[in-house]
PDB file of C-alpha atoms in Angstrom:
ATOM      1  CA  MET A   1     159.844-124.263 304.611  1.00  0.00           C
ATOM      2  CA  VAL A   2     156.942-125.225 302.574  1.00  0.00           C
ATOM      3  CA  LEU A   3     154.864-121.872 300.854  1.00  0.00           C
ATOM      4  CA  TYR A   4     152.101-122.687 300.186  1.00  0.00           C
ATOM      5  CA  THR A   5     150.586-120.560 296.977  1.00  0.00           C
ATOM      6  CA  ASP A   6     147.065-122.325 296.044  1.00  0.00           C
ATOM      7  CA  THR A   7     144.035-119.425 297.710  1.00  0.00           C
ATOM      8  CA  LYS A   8     141.711-122.950 298.346  1.00  0.00           C
ATOM      9  CA  GLY A   9     144.025-125.870 299.695  1.00  0.00           C
ATOM     10  CA  CYS A  10     146.469-123.086 302.268  1.00  0.00           C
ATOM     11  CA  PRO A  11     143.771-122.635 305.420  1.00  0.00           C
ATOM     12  CA  PRO A  12     145.358-119.111 306.116  1.00  0.00           C
ATOM     13  CA  LEU A  13     145.282-117.520 302.603  1.00  0.00           C
ATOM     14  CA  ALA A  14     141.625-119.056 302.318  1.00  0.00           C
ATOM     15  CA  LYS A  15     140.074-117.422 305.336  1.00  0.00           C
ATOM     16  CA  GLU A  16     142.070-114.372 304.116  1.00  0.00           C
ATOM     17  CA  ARG A  17     140.829-114.609 300.471  1.00  0.00           C
ATOM     18  CA  LYS A  18     137.139-115.337 301.885  1.00  0.00           C
ATOM     19  CA  ARG A  19     137.696-112.135 304.400  1.00  0.00           C
ATOM     20  CA  ARG A  20     138.674-110.006 301.203  1.00  0.00           C
ATOM     21  CA  GLU A  21     136.007-111.243 299.274  1.00  0.00           C
ATOM     22  CA  LYS A  22     133.439-110.570 301.870  1.00  0.00           C
ATOM     23  CA  ASP A  23     134.885-106.961 302.394  1.00  0.00           C
ATOM     24  CA  GLY A  24     135.198-106.325 298.895  1.00  0.00           C
ATOM     25  CA  LEU A  25     138.795-105.628 299.411  1.00  0.00           C
ATOM     26  CA  ALA A  26     141.262-106.376 296.627  1.00  0.00           C
ATOM     27  CA  ILE A  27     142.821-109.450 296.045  1.00  0.00           C
ATOM     28  CA  THR A  28     146.745-108.827 295.619  1.00  0.00           C
ATOM     29  CA  PRO A  29     149.022-111.431 294.847  1.00  0.00           C
ATOM     30  CA  ILE A  30     151.126-113.736 297.422  1.00  0.00           C
ATOM     31  CA  GLY A  31     154.355-112.377 298.392  1.00  0.00           C
ATOM     32  CA  LYS A  32     157.355-114.276 298.658  1.00  0.00           C
ATOM     33  CA  ASN A  33     156.613-115.471 302.223  1.00  0.00           C
ATOM     34  CA  GLY A  34     153.450-116.783 301.328  1.00  0.00           C
ATOM     35  CA  TYR A  35     151.316-114.583 302.327  1.00  0.00           C
ATOM     36  CA  PHE A  36     148.771-112.324 300.407  1.00  0.00           C
ATOM     37  CA  ILE A  37     150.869-109.011 299.677  1.00  0.00           C
ATOM     38  CA  PRO A  38     149.056-106.335 302.455  1.00  0.00           C
ATOM     39  CA  ILE A  39     146.637-104.029 300.829  1.00  0.00           C
ATOM     40  CA  ALA A  40     148.025-100.371 300.731  1.00  0.00           C
ATOM     41  CA  PRO A  41     145.428 -98.352 303.101  1.00  0.00           C
ATOM     42  CA  ASP A  42     143.896 -95.655 301.116  1.00  0.00           C
ATOM     43  CA  THR A  43     144.909 -92.153 302.464  1.00  0.00           C
ATOM     44  CA  SER A  44     141.619 -90.897 303.487  1.00  0.00           C
ATOM     45  CA  TRP A  45     139.719 -92.192 306.765  1.00  0.00           C
ATOM     46  CA  GLN A  46     136.194 -92.442 304.623  1.00  0.00           C
ATOM     47  CA  ALA A  47     137.825 -95.170 302.512  1.00  0.00           C
ATOM     48  CA  GLN A  48     138.406 -97.293 304.814  1.00  0.00           C
ATOM     49  CA  ILE A  49     135.436 -97.558 306.061  1.00  0.00           C
ATOM     50  CA  SER A  50     133.017-100.086 304.487  1.00  0.00           C
ATOM     51  CA  ALA A  51     130.208 -98.417 302.537  1.00  0.00           C
ATOM     52  CA  LYS A  52     127.359-101.146 305.313  1.00  0.00           C
ATOM     53  CA  ALA A  53     129.089 -99.068 308.414  1.00  0.00           C
ATOM     54  CA  LEU A  54     129.475 -95.851 306.819  1.00  0.00           C
ATOM     55  CA  ASN A  55     125.761 -95.523 306.324  1.00  0.00           C
ATOM     56  CA  GLY A  56     125.355 -96.769 310.351  1.00  0.00           C
ATOM     57  CA  PRO A  57     125.515 -95.724 314.114  1.00  0.00           C
ATOM     58  CA  ASP A  58     128.716 -94.004 315.147  1.00  0.00           C
ATOM     59  CA  PRO A  59     130.515 -97.032 316.948  1.00  0.00           C
ATOM     60  CA  ARG A  60     131.866 -93.756 319.408  1.00  0.00           C
ATOM     61  CA  MET A  61     128.820 -92.422 320.411  1.00  0.00           C
ATOM     62  CA  PRO A  62     126.660 -95.157 322.539  1.00  0.00           C
ATOM     63  CA  THR A  63     122.835 -93.418 322.090  1.00  0.00           C
ATOM     64  CA  ASP A  64     122.048 -91.978 318.701  1.00  0.00           C
ATOM     65  CA  ALA A  65     123.847 -88.287 318.679  1.00  0.00           C
ATOM     66  CA  VAL A  66     121.305 -85.110 319.290  1.00  0.00           C
ATOM     67  CA  GLN A  67     121.366 -81.860 316.752  1.00  0.00           C
ATOM     68  CA  LEU A  68     120.939 -78.385 318.555  1.00  0.00           C
ATOM     69  CA  GLU A  69     121.463 -76.015 316.320  1.00  0.00           C
ATOM     70  CA  ARG A  70     120.480 -73.153 318.479  1.00  0.00           C
ATOM     71  CA  LEU A  71     124.063 -73.734 320.070  1.00  0.00           C
ATOM     72  CA  ASP A  72     125.110 -74.374 316.880  1.00  0.00           C
ATOM     73  CA  ASN A  73     127.314 -71.265 314.997  1.00  0.00           C
ATOM     74  CA  VAL A  74     127.223 -68.602 317.632  1.00  0.00           C
ATOM     75  CA  PRO A  75     129.167 -66.101 318.614  1.00  0.00           C
ATOM     76  CA  TRP A  76     131.552 -67.528 322.005  1.00  0.00           C
ATOM     77  CA  PRO A  77     129.764 -65.296 324.499  1.00  0.00           C
ATOM     78  CA  LYS A  78     126.439 -66.346 323.171  1.00  0.00           C
ATOM     79  CA  ARG A  79     127.596 -69.640 323.503  1.00  0.00           C
ATOM     80  CA  ILE A  80     128.800 -69.716 326.879  1.00  0.00           C
ATOM     81  CA  ALA A  81     125.576 -68.141 327.863  1.00  0.00           C
ATOM     82  CA  LEU A  82     123.166 -70.604 326.526  1.00  0.00           C
ATOM     83  CA  GLU A  83     125.462 -73.166 328.132  1.00  0.00           C
ATOM     84  CA  ILE A  84     124.469 -72.123 331.005  1.00  0.00           C
ATOM     85  CA  ILE A  85     120.762 -72.020 330.642  1.00  0.00           C
ATOM     86  CA  GLU A  86     121.397 -75.490 329.359  1.00  0.00           C
ATOM     87  CA  HIS A  87     122.954 -76.485 332.010  1.00  0.00           C
ATOM     88  CA  LEU A  88     121.238 -74.828 334.813  1.00  0.00           C
ATOM     89  CA  SER A  89     117.544 -74.887 333.764  1.00  0.00           C
ATOM     90  CA  PRO A  90     115.665 -78.166 332.942  1.00  0.00           C
ATOM     91  CA  TRP A  91     112.708 -76.149 331.520  1.00  0.00           C
ATOM     92  CA  SER A  92     112.421 -76.768 327.845  1.00  0.00           C
ATOM     93  CA  ARG A  93     109.515 -75.898 325.293  1.00  0.00           C
ATOM     94  CA  THR A  94     108.567 -79.210 324.443  1.00  0.00           C
ATOM     95  CA  GLY A  95     108.936 -80.158 327.989  1.00  0.00           C
ATOM     96  CA  PHE A  96     106.790 -77.336 328.890  1.00  0.00           C
ATOM     97  CA  SER A  97     103.787 -77.934 326.123  1.00  0.00           C
ATOM     98  CA  GLU A  98     104.344 -81.877 326.877  1.00  0.00           C
ATOM     99  CA  HIS A  99     104.464 -82.566 330.569  1.00  0.00           C
ATOM    100  CA  ARG A 100     102.952 -79.106 331.675  1.00  0.00           C
ATOM    101  CA  THR A 101     101.544 -80.706 335.064  1.00  0.00           C
ATOM    102  CA  LEU A 102     105.159 -82.095 335.758  1.00  0.00           C
ATOM    103  CA  SER A 103     106.744 -78.298 335.191  1.00  0.00           C
ATOM    104  CA  LEU A 104     103.883 -75.943 336.660  1.00  0.00           C
ATOM    105  CA  LEU A 105     105.276 -78.522 339.893  1.00  0.00           C
ATOM    106  CA  ALA A 106     108.699 -77.352 339.306  1.00  0.00           C
ATOM    107  CA  ILE A 107     108.233 -73.949 339.573  1.00  0.00           C
ATOM    108  CA  PRO A 108     107.354 -74.167 343.342  1.00  0.00           C
ATOM    109  CA  ALA A 109     110.121 -76.942 344.187  1.00  0.00           C
ATOM    110  CA  ALA A 110     112.518 -74.437 342.257  1.00  0.00           C
ATOM    111  CA  ILE A 111     111.300 -71.274 344.518  1.00  0.00           C
ATOM    112  CA  ALA A 112     111.518 -73.340 347.622  1.00  0.00           C
ATOM    113  CA  ILE A 113     115.096 -74.886 346.993  1.00  0.00           C
ATOM    114  CA  ILE A 114     116.739 -70.851 346.417  1.00  0.00           C
ATOM    115  CA  ALA A 115     114.448 -70.210 349.540  1.00  0.00           C
ATOM    116  CA  ALA A 116     116.143 -73.300 351.228  1.00  0.00           C
ATOM    117  CA  TRP A 117     119.925 -72.675 349.816  1.00  0.00           C
ATOM    118  CA  TRP A 118     119.339 -68.555 351.208  1.00  0.00           C
ATOM    119  CA  LEU A 119     117.991 -69.823 354.396  1.00  0.00           C
ATOM    120  CA  LEU A 120     121.015 -71.942 354.938  1.00  0.00           C
ATOM    121  CA  GLY A 121     123.489 -68.478 353.757  1.00  0.00           C
ATOM    122  CA  ALA A 122     121.522 -66.971 356.886  1.00  0.00           C
ATOM    123  CA  GLY A 123     121.631 -69.893 359.054  1.00  0.00           C
ATOM    124  CA  ARG A 124     118.266 -70.964 359.491  1.00  0.00           C
ATOM    125  CA  ILE A 125     118.975 -74.497 358.710  1.00  0.00           C
ATOM    126  CA  SER A 126     121.048 -76.748 358.937  1.00  0.00           C
ATOM    127  CA  THR A 127     123.432 -78.498 355.993  1.00  0.00           C
ATOM    128  CA  SER A 128     121.880 -81.863 356.503  1.00  0.00           C
ATOM    129  CA  ALA A 129     118.793 -79.999 355.595  1.00  0.00           C
ATOM    130  CA  ILE A 130     120.266 -78.672 352.441  1.00  0.00           C
ATOM    131  CA  ILE A 131     121.594 -81.972 351.229  1.00  0.00           C
ATOM    132  CA  VAL A 132     118.198 -83.434 351.727  1.00  0.00           C
ATOM    133  CA  SER A 133     116.213 -80.850 349.735  1.00  0.00           C
ATOM    134  CA  TRP A 134     119.170 -80.827 347.215  1.00  0.00           C
ATOM    135  CA  PHE A 135     118.625 -84.203 346.674  1.00  0.00           C
ATOM    136  CA  ALA A 136     115.027 -83.710 346.374  1.00  0.00           C
ATOM    137  CA  TRP A 137     115.815 -81.064 343.673  1.00  0.00           C
ATOM    138  CA  SER A 138     118.036 -83.592 341.687  1.00  0.00           C
ATOM    139  CA  ALA A 139     114.837 -86.108 341.555  1.00  0.00           C
ATOM    140  CA  LEU A 140     112.878 -83.804 340.024  1.00  0.00           C
ATOM    141  CA  GLU A 141     115.440 -82.236 337.724  1.00  0.00           C
ATOM    142  CA  VAL A 142     116.277 -85.767 336.086  1.00  0.00           C
ATOM    143  CA  LEU A 143     112.259 -86.026 335.613  1.00  0.00           C
ATOM    144  CA  LEU A 144     111.526 -82.564 333.934  1.00  0.00           C
ATOM    145  CA  ARG A 145     114.829 -83.143 331.923  1.00  0.00           C
ATOM    146  CA  LEU A 146     114.120 -87.002 330.850  1.00  0.00           C
ATOM    147  CA  ALA A 147     110.748 -85.184 329.886  1.00  0.00           C
ATOM    148  CA  GLY A 148     112.506 -82.338 327.739  1.00  0.00           C
ATOM    149  CA  ARG A 149     115.919 -81.736 327.430  1.00  0.00           C
ATOM    150  CA  ARG A 150     116.447 -85.867 326.671  1.00  0.00           C
ATOM    151  CA  TYR A 151     120.184 -85.525 325.515  1.00  0.00           C
ATOM    152  CA  VAL A 152     123.757 -85.032 327.477  1.00  0.00           C
ATOM    153  CA  LYS A 153     126.976 -83.627 326.112  1.00  0.00           C
ATOM    154  CA  ASP A 154     129.157 -86.302 324.756  1.00  0.00           C
ATOM    155  CA  GLY A 155     133.001 -85.856 324.464  1.00  0.00           C
ATOM    156  CA  PRO A 156     135.789 -82.868 325.548  1.00  0.00           C
ATOM    157  CA  TRP A 157     133.184 -79.346 327.329  1.00  0.00           C
ATOM    158  CA  TRP A 158     133.693 -76.903 324.253  1.00  0.00           C
ATOM    159  CA  ARG A 159     132.980 -79.045 321.616  1.00  0.00           C
ATOM    160  CA  SER A 160     129.075 -79.437 320.234  1.00  0.00           C
ATOM    161  CA  ARG A 161     128.638 -83.366 320.611  1.00  0.00           C
ATOM    162  CA  TYR A 162     125.046 -84.508 321.626  1.00  0.00           C
ATOM    163  CA  ARG A 163     123.745 -87.376 322.259  1.00  0.00           C
ATOM    164  CA  ARG A 164     120.521 -88.641 323.318  1.00  0.00           C
ATOM    165  CA  ALA A 165     119.937 -89.222 327.232  1.00  0.00           C
ATOM    166  CA  ASN A 166     119.137 -92.649 328.840  1.00  0.00           C
ATOM    167  CA  ILE A 167     118.148 -92.965 332.341  1.00  0.00           C
ATOM    168  CA  MET A 168     121.458 -93.574 333.760  1.00  0.00           C
ATOM    169  CA  ASP A 169     123.042 -90.713 331.619  1.00  0.00           C
ATOM    170  CA  MET A 170     120.707 -88.449 333.007  1.00  0.00           C
ATOM    171  CA  LEU A 171     120.638 -89.458 336.995  1.00  0.00           C
ATOM    172  CA  SER A 172     124.634 -88.956 336.733  1.00  0.00           C
ATOM    173  CA  TYR A 173     124.670 -86.146 334.315  1.00  0.00           C
ATOM    174  CA  VAL A 174     122.246 -83.998 336.723  1.00  0.00           C
ATOM    175  CA  ALA A 175     124.025 -85.931 340.009  1.00  0.00           C
ATOM    176  CA  PHE A 176     127.074 -85.000 339.429  1.00  0.00           C
ATOM    177  CA  LYS A 177     126.293 -81.674 338.101  1.00  0.00           C
ATOM    178  CA  ASN A 178     124.132 -81.014 341.080  1.00  0.00           C
ATOM    179  CA  LEU A 179     127.264 -82.240 342.950  1.00  0.00           C
ATOM    180  CA  LEU A 180     129.739 -79.694 341.201  1.00  0.00           C
ATOM    181  CA  VAL A 181     126.969 -76.442 341.816  1.00  0.00           C
ATOM    182  CA  GLY A 182     126.304 -77.709 345.360  1.00  0.00           C
ATOM    183  CA  ALA A 183     129.690 -77.273 346.553  1.00  0.00           C
ATOM    184  CA  ALA A 184     130.008 -74.419 344.561  1.00  0.00           C
ATOM    185  CA  LEU A 185     127.707 -72.319 346.586  1.00  0.00           C
ATOM    186  CA  LEU A 186     128.682 -73.920 349.727  1.00  0.00           C
ATOM    187  CA  LEU A 187     132.212 -72.596 349.235  1.00  0.00           C
ATOM    188  CA  ILE A 188     130.973 -68.863 347.971  1.00  0.00           C
ATOM    189  CA  PHE A 189     128.794 -69.236 351.429  1.00  0.00           C
ATOM    190  CA  ARG A 190     132.353 -69.949 352.938  1.00  0.00           C
ATOM    191  CA  ALA A 191     134.215 -67.223 351.199  1.00  0.00           C
ATOM    192  CA  VAL A 192     131.593 -64.570 351.999  1.00  0.00           C
ATOM    193  CA  GLN A 193     131.329 -65.284 355.370  1.00  0.00           C
ATOM    194  CA  TRP A 194     127.953 -66.379 355.678  1.00  0.00           C
ATOM    195  CA  THR A 195     127.238 -68.212 358.391  1.00  0.00           C
ATOM    196  CA  VAL A 196     126.266 -72.215 357.469  1.00  0.00           C
ATOM    197  CA  ALA A 197     125.005 -74.156 360.654  1.00  0.00           C
TER     198      ALA A 197
END
């Protein structure tokens, strides 16, 4: 077995030397096996990230992070109430001020969908009618959220990690949320013996 000690003539050593020089890593001596002695990793995770990547975007987030100050550092009961409002209400102050017409058109639509659910519980309309109206409300909610609350939660539900939502993120979020809300309402209607046609 031939052991190379020349970092210029041996292709694997030259490649490793160039990589370490480019990344600003230390060049360690060549070990008994003919390769560089491994660099001892630093114990802190910040030291393992290159300076270029440290100031760059977070690779774990598909889009830019969004900070919601109103949900940070609040007691748990208030936070749960704010989370429920975040999920159920598509309106926001910025969306209402910038897209006033869309927000004002959504108010009668919200009243109509509440009335449709009430009529479904009373047995006046069919389940297919509520599905169509719920789909229309979901489409309107996507537009409202893209106008004012253009963010989605990323990661576990108990963390306050939000990111900017693109159109597919918002479609997925609203569709899944409204599917769960609609299924829960139908189960509640069945549990309280309301007539669902």
